Amino acid sequence: MKVHVDGVELELPAGTSAIDAVFEAGGDVPYFCAHKYLSPVGACRMCLVETGSPRKEKDGSFVLDDATGQPKIFWFPKPMASCTMQATEGMHIKSARSSEVVAKAQAGMMEFTLLNHPLDCPTCDKGGACELQDRAFEYGYGASRFGFDRRHADKHYPLSDFIILDQERCIHCKRCVRYFEEVPGQEVLDFIERGGHTFIDTEEGGLPTGFQGNIADICPVGALLDNVARFRGRNWEYDHTPTTCTLCSVGCSITVDARNGRLERIVARENREVNEAWICDAGRFGHAFASERRLTVPLVRVDGELQEASWDVAIAAIRAGMTRHNATDLALYLNADSTLEEGVALEALADAVGSPHVDHWPRYEVSLDAMPNGAATLSDVATADAVVVIGADLGEEAPILELRILEMLRGGLLPPEYAHGTAIADLRLVERPARKPEKLAVIGKETRLWQHAGIRASSNGHNALERLSRPDTAELQAALKLLTDSEKVIIILGADVLNGASGSFAAQLSELATRTGAKVLAIPAGANSKGLAALNLVPREGGLPFARVADAPAAFISRLDPGVRARGLTIVHDSHLTATARLADVVLPAVTNYEKRGTTVNLEGRLLELEQAALSAGEAADLIRTLTAVSEALGVRAPVRGLKSAQALAEQKLGLRLGELPERGVIHAFRSSHVAPTEQTHVPHLWTERMQPSIQTLIPANLQPLPMLGAAPVGGDD
Amino acid sequence: MTYFADKQSLVADIFSRYPDSPQGRRSALMPLLREVQDAEGFVNGTRLDEIAALCGTTATEVRSVMSFYSTYHTLPTGKYHLQVCSTVMCSLAGSDELWDHLVETLDVQPGEVSPDGRFSVQKVECLGSCGTAPMMQINDDGYYENVTPSKCARILESLHADLQPLPDNPVPVTVNAEGRQVLASGEAIGASITGLGQLPPITPGGEA
Amino acid sequence: MTAAFPATAPTPPKPITSGKDPRFAPTLYAHVGQPESWTLGYYRRHGGYEALERAFGMGADAVIDEVKQSGLRGRGGAGFATGLKWSFMPLNDGKPHYIICNADESEPGSFKDRYLLSEDPHQLIEGMLIAGYAMRASVGYIYIRGEYVHAAERLQVAIDEARAAGLLGKNVLNSGIDFQLHLHRGAGAYICGEETALMNSLEGLRANPRLKPPFPAAAGLYGLPTTINNVETFCAATQILKFGAEWHAGMGTEKSKGMKLFQVSGPVARPGVYELPLGTTFRELIYDWAGGPLEEMKAIIPGGSSCPLMRWDDKTLDTPMDYESIAAGGSMLGTGGVTVIPRADCIVNATWNMVRFYGHESCGKCTPCREGISSWMTRMYEKLVRGHGQPGDVQLILDMSENIGGRSFCALADACLGPVLSSIELFREEYDSLAQLQTPTYPPRNRWKDV
């Protein structure tokens, strides 16, 4: 389809909106209400363009212009909103670049938009990253002729603990209202009143925790703000670090904003194939621990008390402690959200010292990588014909997966992509989309997803799969029929079925997948369980699993908090003084995953990069550097001495190149997967106490606490 | 105490007007709001929740819809809720003066109820009675048309005595009993509908 | 492919364009105001539901053809060809179809539908049955504005009566056709007169207008094919099926055919509703039927407040009231709600009232309407009328209007500009007096008095 934008002819796929045509031509159109992942509504009227199309005679030939002999362009008598208009063959579009009418219309519209918008940019958190501010500068008159008082409304209206609304700043683009209706499927926010009195509010006693924070990202002005980050910094003061969230195995793309070494804010970053433009509230707001009560120096137990020490003193203490043990006695345990590079480093050290006690946690005892129809991706989920979720509480295990399932229910339309990025207006999306609950079966406990499912079967434990294979209730029969009858089906498995699952479970699942043609998506227990499983990080011959850390002769425990110590020397590597750290002999300060470079593997098997945000962490070190120190104490040469050597080793062991991944990550099928008994059950729990923003850091001491903030968490940084 | 608990047949009747689907259920929202308001004079927060549950939505949505329309009340109104049309045709016929008079003599502002609980006032937009301006509506009971100062005084006097006069329904039509229209001069003119005669029967079933 | 039947009245030699034509008979309002006119018994005694039987006899496609040939155009204001609109409904697509009657009459100056609804509801029910049959719809809704309580009650009784008599429900009059009709009451929102906003309102949503396309005939109520017509349009369909397309086409002008309910308000001797052929002049309506003005006039609003004002002069008074002639005179036929404005009333004040009305009724969805009209324009007028005008204010209103006109989501904002732009054009001196001298040309006067 040929379209002319400001005199430039370009070839576009059918279905392209006029706004995307302009951007594709390298032009620009201001817009506020349009959003890549929401239905176009044409409300803000900023994206006006002039359009005209050729007309055909009855015989199918074009009506020609007498002067030029070319098809005559019939221009619409008035400018049209380009976000709700489909470009058609032969259409001519004029943006402000080539049309005085459009330029004036946009300037006039900007004047209207700014009419009641307060001029409080200097104290607005959005300042410097505000769509309205930018567009007013680019397209506005530069002055307002509105000689009256602006609308006054509540400027500090909490919609929840996390989101605060400034009603004066709202420009009624409706993005937030559409977001809740269209994405998480919650009718919790809407316009109240009408006309010039319209404002947004909720009647639910606060927005539900889950996915509410996304409205702060998509608000084009400073009306909806992240209350956790409120007044913590200006946008130009923040160090923005694009990285990957490792709170769960989805691996959402995020940007970490730090100021003066503190992590102040996390915002979503677009990754079309993973989280689109959304992240969960835990991922966004649950970062308090990164800058609160951090361990910044090693601690060494002296006379029964942990005392601050230098790394050299700590290494000496380990060396002294290990004199009572063989090097092979030292158990090595790491958190399953550690990077692949850290895993490689630990595996190499375990190999070097010959310790059989190696483990990562959390993990399951079964590998489901070799399923007959291949691994399902998140895009597969979104575009599936049917999804059966078994034993998963997605809100705790993989929240964004829940959104991708809901995306499937409303039609699974992945937005088109252009050279300028994701389509700004996908004209196939409609407001209040019809959902098809009959495409979703949920087997397990009642969860948030339950209410969206057409087929619901209560079930407990890992026999759910067996029951589904031989259905004993009408609901299970319906679920099996859904699996059998649908073309593209995905089986999603969660903790409730995966805990304690073994080889026979895998065989059964494989049989069901073969029979139904389903792809399988098993949610890993930890953020990087899928990647770490490719390494030999499970108990070896005679080794103790992490569950039996208390029986280990000596242990090095990285960022895990079992609450017990080993029989002998206990070394804890953590970012906070956890319960376990308080019992340890040596505590080594760790960096959080926000401060690491490395690679994580999400639930699809997608390799995603972590970048290092500029956070103050004192002498804290990642696992690679820490293991170098431990090696020194053990008197062995550290096989991995840094990120590069870890990546080189990974290439050697796993056959994959790390360090130069595309931004969206890349799916990698690991050849092998190590499994072993765990001897404990994994209970997924997304929001831990240390993630709750603490009241002291939010409010200066001389101010009264805001009424909507919960009480400060007790018990410190466990 | 829920409002609809003992009104299952009424609720069923309302739902029966719309498709048996989530969208159809939602359509019952406005009729249900109307039910509550007719019975209680206004719709409070508890009723929002109740209606939301019936319609398969949230109180937020119910409040959003309710606040969009101007005839739903969130606060109690007086026993006589006087709605004065303020749009241009009535305004040109003196509705602004009528309004000022009501506010002054009843000593009540919009959103308030007079101390005796009798009166509340609301300016409303064109009620489709421009030929008989100025006009007002009392509660949902009907229109009071051509409300001149003396008529207004009579109405208020009756209301003070709790004797609400019957609403007016003057039909501003000049078609006489024979079906002919009458000119201003009094002359009946033109034909009547009966004079248009009967058409011959059409062959049934003809797929013309 | 037309139904071969002759019109009983011989084809008139020349079209009827005056209510005083001896061949013209009121039909829509023939029974309005008669005792018991709203009952099924009365309606049947006066030929009621014969048009429906005739429609059933013709076949659905022939009904649409009949309406097409009658030249009927939508009476809600836009004047779109009704037969053509009906033919947009898909045939045999296997989906349920809906028809909706727009009885949200809320255009200031319009009050014709209220009396049709309360005094002759069966005429509307019959028209909807005919339309439902023609468009293969088995469910119809009458969306009546919430304030029309009396009309709604009458209508509900009429629907119940019709249902009891087998005229609504399954197998209407043993035709094999099913048709259910429901009343849905609005709650006070002018925007519900916009068809897509009306559908949203019927679905229990905020009455924001929807994007078009898709048009209602493709995806309307509940996403299914839907056609919406005004009360008067359905009633006219009843009369067309009763008296034939040729009878209907024999009235009015070449492009504006049939009869129309004109409403007259303002200080005239006999304000009210007059059924006249299209093409009747303002002069005939205002003087011969409405008895003439009671004081000196300066402007006419020809079809409800959103139509641009016309100057009260001989040229306007001699303009035939049909879609084309009024458009040529710079305004619109609209709903046929004719309001006359006295010379002694300040036109800026009157326009302020209308602007305030549109500001109050703006749904708030789009920026130019919510901010431009609701917030700004209203206050500019208030400023002028209250004596705080400044030189340049009128120019600012004009420039603001340019930024609103044709830029809004639906037609409400443009409707507001009708009186604004026309009043500035026709009565600029009154504006200038307020802007420059802070003095109205016509000072406020007490208009509330006993006659």
mmCIF file of C-alpha atoms in Angstrom, chain A residues 159 177 180-181 186-193 199-208, chain B residues 26 29 45 48-49 52 57-67, chain C residues 206:
data_model
loop_
_atom_site.group_PDB
_atom_site.id
_atom_site.type_symbol
_atom_site.label_atom_id
_atom_site.label_comp_id
_atom_site.label_asym_id
_atom_site.label_seq_id
_atom_site.Cartn_x
_atom_site.Cartn_y
_atom_site.Cartn_z
ATOM 1 C CA LEU A 159 -5.527 6.130 44.955
ATOM 2 C CA VAL A 177 -8.893 3.859 32.729
ATOM 3 C CA PHE A 180 -7.232 -1.254 33.856
ATOM 4 C CA GLU A 181 -10.114 -2.378 31.688
ATOM 5 C CA GLN A 186 -10.109 -4.739 36.392
ATOM 6 C CA GLU A 187 -12.827 -2.099 36.410
ATOM 7 C CA VAL A 188 -11.323 -0.232 39.323
ATOM 8 C CA LEU A 189 -10.713 3.237 37.959
ATOM 9 C CA ASP A 190 -12.990 5.401 35.888
ATOM 10 C CA PHE A 191 -14.071 8.909 35.094
ATOM 11 C CA ILE A 192 -16.543 10.490 37.459
ATOM 12 C CA GLU A 193 -18.824 13.347 36.449
ATOM 13 C CA PHE A 199 -12.022 13.507 37.142
ATOM 14 C CA ILE A 200 -10.771 9.999 37.769
ATOM 15 C CA ASP A 201 -11.414 8.080 40.937
ATOM 16 C CA THR A 202 -11.895 4.632 42.337
ATOM 17 C CA GLU A 203 -14.715 3.443 44.514
ATOM 18 C CA GLU A 204 -12.927 0.258 45.553
ATOM 19 C CA GLY A 205 -11.244 1.681 48.620
ATOM 20 C CA GLY A 206 -7.943 1.864 46.773
ATOM 21 C CA LEU A 207 -6.465 0.359 43.655
ATOM 22 C CA PRO A 208 -5.720 -3.344 43.921
ATOM 23 C CA ARG B 26 -24.552 -4.464 32.437
ATOM 24 C CA LEU B 29 -27.412 -0.712 35.493
ATOM 25 C CA GLY B 45 -22.802 3.937 48.488
ATOM 26 C CA LEU B 48 -23.807 1.225 44.448
ATOM 27 C CA ASP B 49 -22.211 -1.987 45.677
ATOM 28 C CA ALA B 52 -22.543 -3.422 40.898
ATOM 29 C CA THR B 57 -19.262 -4.870 37.637
ATOM 30 C CA THR B 58 -17.689 -2.693 40.288
ATOM 31 C CA ALA B 59 -18.929 0.186 42.397
ATOM 32 C CA THR B 60 -16.429 2.377 40.565
ATOM 33 C CA GLU B 61 -18.198 1.730 37.296
ATOM 34 C CA VAL B 62 -21.622 2.270 38.791
ATOM 35 C CA ARG B 63 -20.530 5.559 40.324
ATOM 36 C CA SER B 64 -18.903 6.572 37.064
ATOM 37 C CA VAL B 65 -22.061 5.936 35.065
ATOM 38 C CA MET B 66 -24.307 7.413 37.704
ATOM 39 C CA SER B 67 -22.321 10.624 37.947
ATOM 40 C CA ARG C 206 -21.053 6.346 30.263
#
